[in-house]
Amino acid sequence: MIYSHEVNCMCKVGIGAKNGAAPIPEEGKWISPKEISDISGFTHGVGWCAPQQGACKLTLNVKNGIIEEALVETLGCSGMTHSAAMASEILPGLTILEALNTDLVCDAINTAMRELFLQIVYGRTQSAFSEGGLPIGGALEDLGKGMRSQVATMYGTKEKGPRYLEMTEGYVTGIALDENDEIIGYQYVSLGKMTDFIKKGDDPNTAYEKSKGEYGRIKDAVKIIDPRKE
């Protein structure tokens, strides 16, 4: 250790307060972390790219400082999907410090990792007060039975009004309007269910019909329009 001349000329003064790291909540315990391996927790958060044209929702399940599980969901940029594919290979098995200093290709994924690092090391995780935390596989609960991201896509203009394009239930095929041309419901097809039916042997037309659904006052509709064409 090299000390400057000014420091060498100083007399020594005793240090009285040595409280160490403040305890943080981790999976039902209070931990005073000193090493990366002291950190555990399940959490998720959002990052954005520099042009702010796309976003990433990142979910991590950390045990003893190691990322055991990662769910990467991206929106708004076609290149992000390829970066997410790489991140799903890169992240599991890294310590959270390694992951913070790893090039995850996409600005949004990198930003999400930074934000999650702060949550995790300050004990602000989703599992902070859950004894034992969440099992590996807990991130899949964000996706539901069809293992598809929950996405909503809406579009609107002052001149023509709103268009529902995609709901959590699925791809919107029609929006129901009342006598005032106001939306009172929508029809949709669940693409995840349709794909599963086809995989089980149904022909595409049958699978499509079986995957249809509706929400709202469809029977009271004066007309139903295709939100992408009408």
Short mmCIF file of C-alpha atoms in Angstrom, two decimals:
data_model
loop_
_atom_site.label_atom_id
_atom_site.label_comp_id
_atom_site.label_asym_id
_atom_site.label_seq_id
_atom_site.Cartn_x
_atom_site.Cartn_y
_atom_site.Cartn_z
CA MET A 1 0.00 0.00 0.00
CA ILE A 2 1.40 3.39 -0.97
CA TYR A 3 0.55 6.44 1.16
CA SER A 4 1.11 10.06 0.18
CA HIS A 5 3.54 12.24 2.12
CA GLU A 6 0.62 14.14 3.64
CA VAL A 7 -0.97 10.95 5.00
CA ASN A 8 2.36 9.66 6.34
CA CYS A 9 2.74 12.86 8.36
CA MET A 10 -0.64 12.40 10.08
CA CYS A 11 -0.97 10.93 13.57
CA LYS A 12 -3.26 7.92 14.04
CA VAL A 13 -6.74 8.44 15.48
CA GLY A 14 -8.77 5.46 16.67
CA ILE A 15 -11.97 4.45 14.88
CA GLY A 16 -14.80 3.80 17.32
CA ALA A 17 -17.81 3.03 15.13
CA LYS A 18 -17.57 -0.25 13.22
CA ASN A 19 -21.13 -1.35 12.66
CA GLY A 20 -20.48 -3.32 9.47
CA ALA A 21 -23.07 -3.87 6.77
CA ALA A 22 -26.66 -3.00 7.62
CA PRO A 23 -28.92 -6.09 7.65
CA ILE A 24 -31.20 -6.59 4.65
CA PRO A 25 -34.19 -8.94 4.28
CA GLU A 26 -33.44 -12.03 2.20
CA GLU A 27 -35.89 -14.89 1.76
CA GLY A 28 -37.28 -14.65 5.28
CA LYS A 29 -33.96 -13.88 7.00
CA TRP A 30 -32.03 -10.77 8.02
CA ILE A 31 -28.55 -10.90 6.45
CA SER A 32 -25.60 -8.55 6.87
CA PRO A 33 -23.96 -9.12 3.48
CA LYS A 34 -20.19 -9.02 3.17
CA GLU A 35 -19.71 -11.14 0.04
CA ILE A 36 -21.65 -11.61 -3.20
CA SER A 37 -22.34 -15.18 -2.01
CA ASP A 38 -24.39 -13.71 0.88
CA ILE A 39 -27.04 -12.47 -1.55
CA SER A 40 -30.22 -14.38 -2.46
CA GLY A 41 -33.55 -13.24 -3.85
CA PHE A 42 -36.14 -13.42 -6.60
CA THR A 43 -37.03 -10.21 -8.40
CA HIS A 44 -37.92 -8.60 -11.70
CA GLY A 45 -37.69 -5.16 -13.24
CA VAL A 46 -37.55 -3.17 -16.46
CA GLY A 47 -34.71 -1.67 -18.49
CA TRP A 48 -34.69 0.57 -21.56
CA CYS A 49 -32.30 1.23 -24.42
CA ALA A 50 -30.50 4.53 -25.06
CA PRO A 51 -32.87 5.62 -27.90
CA GLN A 52 -35.77 4.52 -25.62
CA GLN A 53 -37.38 2.66 -28.49
CA GLY A 54 -37.50 -0.67 -26.69
CA ALA A 55 -37.73 -2.20 -23.22
CA CYS A 56 -36.75 -5.38 -21.40
CA LYS A 57 -38.45 -7.05 -18.46
CA LEU A 58 -35.84 -9.18 -16.70
CA THR A 59 -36.63 -11.74 -13.99
CA LEU A 60 -33.85 -13.31 -11.92
CA ASN A 61 -33.81 -16.01 -9.27
CA VAL A 62 -30.57 -15.66 -7.27
CA LYS A 63 -29.33 -18.22 -4.74
CA ASN A 64 -26.11 -17.57 -2.79
CA GLY A 65 -25.02 -14.92 -5.25
CA ILE A 66 -25.50 -17.12 -8.33
CA ILE A 67 -28.17 -16.51 -10.96
CA GLU A 68 -29.94 -19.86 -11.11
CA GLU A 69 -32.82 -18.76 -13.33
CA ALA A 70 -33.39 -15.92 -15.81
CA LEU A 71 -36.45 -14.88 -17.79
CA VAL A 72 -35.82 -12.27 -20.50
CA GLU A 73 -38.79 -10.55 -22.15
CA THR A 74 -38.30 -7.75 -24.69
CA LEU A 75 -40.55 -5.34 -26.56
CA GLY A 76 -40.27 -2.76 -29.30
CA CYS A 77 -37.11 -3.75 -31.18
CA SER A 78 -36.54 -6.76 -33.44
CA GLY A 79 -32.84 -6.93 -32.54
CA MET A 80 -33.73 -7.26 -28.87
CA THR A 81 -35.19 -10.71 -29.41
CA HIS A 82 -31.82 -12.01 -30.58
CA SER A 83 -30.06 -10.27 -27.69
CA ALA A 84 -32.56 -11.86 -25.30
CA ALA A 85 -31.72 -15.28 -26.73
CA MET A 86 -28.05 -14.67 -25.97
CA ALA A 87 -28.81 -13.30 -22.48
CA SER A 88 -30.79 -16.44 -21.61
CA GLU A 89 -27.61 -18.43 -22.24
CA ILE A 90 -25.20 -15.97 -20.64
CA LEU A 91 -26.91 -15.09 -17.35
CA PRO A 92 -27.61 -18.44 -15.60
CA GLY A 93 -24.56 -19.55 -13.64
CA LEU A 94 -23.01 -16.09 -13.28
CA THR A 95 -22.69 -14.24 -10.00
CA ILE A 96 -24.73 -11.03 -9.90
CA LEU A 97 -21.47 -9.06 -10.00
CA GLU A 98 -20.32 -10.91 -13.13
CA ALA A 99 -23.72 -10.34 -14.73
CA LEU A 100 -23.56 -6.62 -13.92
CA ASN A 101 -20.24 -6.39 -15.75
CA THR A 102 -21.18 -8.64 -18.69
CA ASP A 103 -22.07 -7.24 -22.11
CA LEU A 104 -25.62 -8.48 -22.62
CA VAL A 105 -25.57 -6.97 -26.14
CA CYS A 106 -28.75 -4.91 -25.78
CA ASP A 107 -28.87 -1.60 -23.88
CA ALA A 108 -32.27 -2.44 -22.44
CA ILE A 109 -31.13 -5.80 -21.06
CA ASN A 110 -28.00 -4.23 -19.61
CA THR A 111 -30.08 -1.50 -17.96
CA ALA A 112 -32.51 -4.06 -16.57
CA MET A 113 -29.57 -5.99 -15.08
CA ARG A 114 -28.29 -2.81 -13.45
CA GLU A 115 -31.69 -2.01 -11.93
CA LEU A 116 -32.13 -5.57 -10.66
CA PHE A 117 -28.64 -5.57 -9.14
CA LEU A 118 -29.64 -2.57 -7.04
CA GLN A 119 -32.88 -4.25 -5.93
CA ILE A 120 -31.08 -7.45 -5.00
CA VAL A 121 -28.15 -6.01 -3.04
CA TYR A 122 -30.41 -3.64 -1.09
CA GLY A 123 -32.82 -6.42 -0.14
CA ARG A 124 -35.72 -5.05 -2.18
CA THR A 125 -36.61 -8.33 -3.88
CA GLN A 126 -40.03 -9.88 -4.39
CA SER A 127 -39.04 -12.74 -2.07
CA ALA A 128 -37.45 -10.63 0.68
CA PHE A 129 -39.88 -11.88 3.33
CA SER A 130 -40.69 -15.30 1.81
CA GLU A 131 -39.01 -18.05 3.82
CA GLY A 132 -36.73 -20.00 1.50
CA GLY A 133 -37.55 -17.76 -1.44
CA LEU A 134 -39.02 -19.10 -4.67
CA PRO A 135 -38.02 -22.44 -6.22
CA ILE A 136 -36.15 -22.53 -9.50
CA GLY A 137 -38.92 -22.31 -12.07
CA GLY A 138 -40.70 -19.49 -10.26
CA ALA A 139 -40.02 -17.11 -13.15
CA LEU A 140 -42.25 -19.16 -15.42
CA GLU A 141 -45.25 -18.14 -13.32
CA ASP A 142 -44.99 -14.71 -14.98
CA LEU A 143 -45.85 -16.37 -18.27
CA GLY A 144 -48.90 -18.41 -17.29
CA LYS A 145 -49.94 -21.81 -18.67
CA GLY A 146 -49.13 -21.04 -22.28
CA MET A 147 -45.60 -19.92 -21.45
CA ARG A 148 -46.08 -16.71 -23.44
CA SER A 149 -45.34 -13.15 -22.33
CA GLN A 150 -48.37 -11.15 -21.26
CA VAL A 151 -48.59 -8.44 -23.90
CA ALA A 152 -51.04 -5.65 -24.64
CA THR A 153 -50.85 -3.72 -27.92
CA MET A 154 -53.18 -0.77 -28.41
CA TYR A 155 -53.26 1.92 -31.08
CA GLY A 156 -55.30 5.10 -31.38
CA THR A 157 -55.64 8.32 -33.37
CA LYS A 158 -57.63 11.47 -32.70
CA GLU A 159 -59.42 11.09 -36.03
CA LYS A 160 -60.31 7.38 -35.92
CA GLY A 161 -60.17 6.50 -32.22
CA PRO A 162 -58.75 3.42 -30.46
CA ARG A 163 -57.89 -0.02 -31.82
CA TYR A 164 -57.33 -3.04 -29.56
CA LEU A 165 -54.74 -5.26 -31.27
CA GLU A 166 -53.48 -7.69 -28.65
CA MET A 167 -54.61 -8.59 -25.14
CA THR A 168 -53.27 -11.04 -22.57
CA GLU A 169 -55.94 -13.47 -23.80
CA GLY A 170 -54.59 -13.31 -27.33
CA TYR A 171 -54.63 -11.72 -30.78
CA VAL A 172 -57.67 -9.47 -31.13
CA THR A 173 -59.71 -10.33 -34.23
CA GLY A 174 -62.66 -8.02 -33.70
CA ILE A 175 -63.77 -5.14 -31.49
CA ALA A 176 -67.45 -4.79 -30.66
CA LEU A 177 -69.09 -1.36 -30.97
CA ASP A 178 -72.40 -0.06 -29.63
CA GLU A 179 -74.79 2.44 -31.23
CA ASN A 180 -72.40 5.27 -30.30
CA ASP A 181 -69.46 3.48 -31.95
CA GLU A 182 -67.87 2.97 -28.52
CA ILE A 183 -66.03 -0.26 -27.68
CA ILE A 184 -68.01 -2.66 -25.48
CA GLY A 185 -66.00 -5.84 -25.99
CA TYR A 186 -63.61 -7.76 -28.18
CA GLN A 187 -63.08 -11.12 -29.84
CA TYR A 188 -59.72 -12.85 -29.85
CA VAL A 189 -57.84 -16.01 -30.70
CA SER A 190 -55.27 -17.46 -28.31
CA LEU A 191 -52.24 -18.15 -30.48
CA GLY A 192 -50.63 -20.25 -27.76
CA LYS A 193 -53.67 -22.52 -27.44
CA MET A 194 -54.02 -22.75 -31.21
CA THR A 195 -50.41 -23.85 -31.59
CA ASP A 196 -50.84 -26.45 -28.84
CA PHE A 197 -53.96 -27.85 -30.55
CA ILE A 198 -52.08 -28.13 -33.86
CA LYS A 199 -49.19 -29.89 -32.11
CA LYS A 200 -51.68 -32.39 -30.71
CA GLY A 201 -52.96 -33.21 -34.19
CA ASP A 202 -55.82 -30.79 -34.93
CA ASP A 203 -55.94 -29.27 -38.39
CA PRO A 204 -55.32 -25.49 -38.40
CA ASN A 205 -58.95 -24.50 -39.04
CA THR A 206 -60.22 -26.67 -36.17
CA ALA A 207 -57.47 -25.39 -33.88
CA TYR A 208 -58.34 -21.80 -34.82
CA GLU A 209 -62.02 -22.27 -33.99
CA LYS A 210 -61.24 -24.00 -30.67
CA SER A 211 -58.93 -21.15 -29.65
CA LYS A 212 -61.44 -18.35 -30.15
CA GLY A 213 -62.81 -16.36 -27.23
CA GLU A 214 -64.59 -13.13 -26.42
CA TYR A 215 -64.84 -10.57 -23.65
CA GLY A 216 -67.46 -7.95 -22.84
CA ARG A 217 -70.96 -7.31 -24.20
CA ILE A 218 -70.48 -8.96 -27.58
CA LYS A 219 -74.18 -9.86 -27.91
CA ASP A 220 -75.15 -6.20 -27.50
CA ALA A 221 -72.83 -5.04 -30.29
CA VAL A 222 -74.31 -3.09 -33.20
CA LYS A 223 -71.29 -4.08 -35.26
CA ILE A 224 -67.94 -5.84 -34.93
CA ILE A 225 -64.96 -4.48 -36.84
CA ASP A 226 -61.52 -5.82 -37.70
CA PRO A 227 -59.16 -3.49 -35.77
CA ARG A 228 -56.39 -3.93 -38.33
CA LYS A 229 -58.41 -3.17 -41.47
CA GLU A 230 -61.55 -1.20 -40.60
#
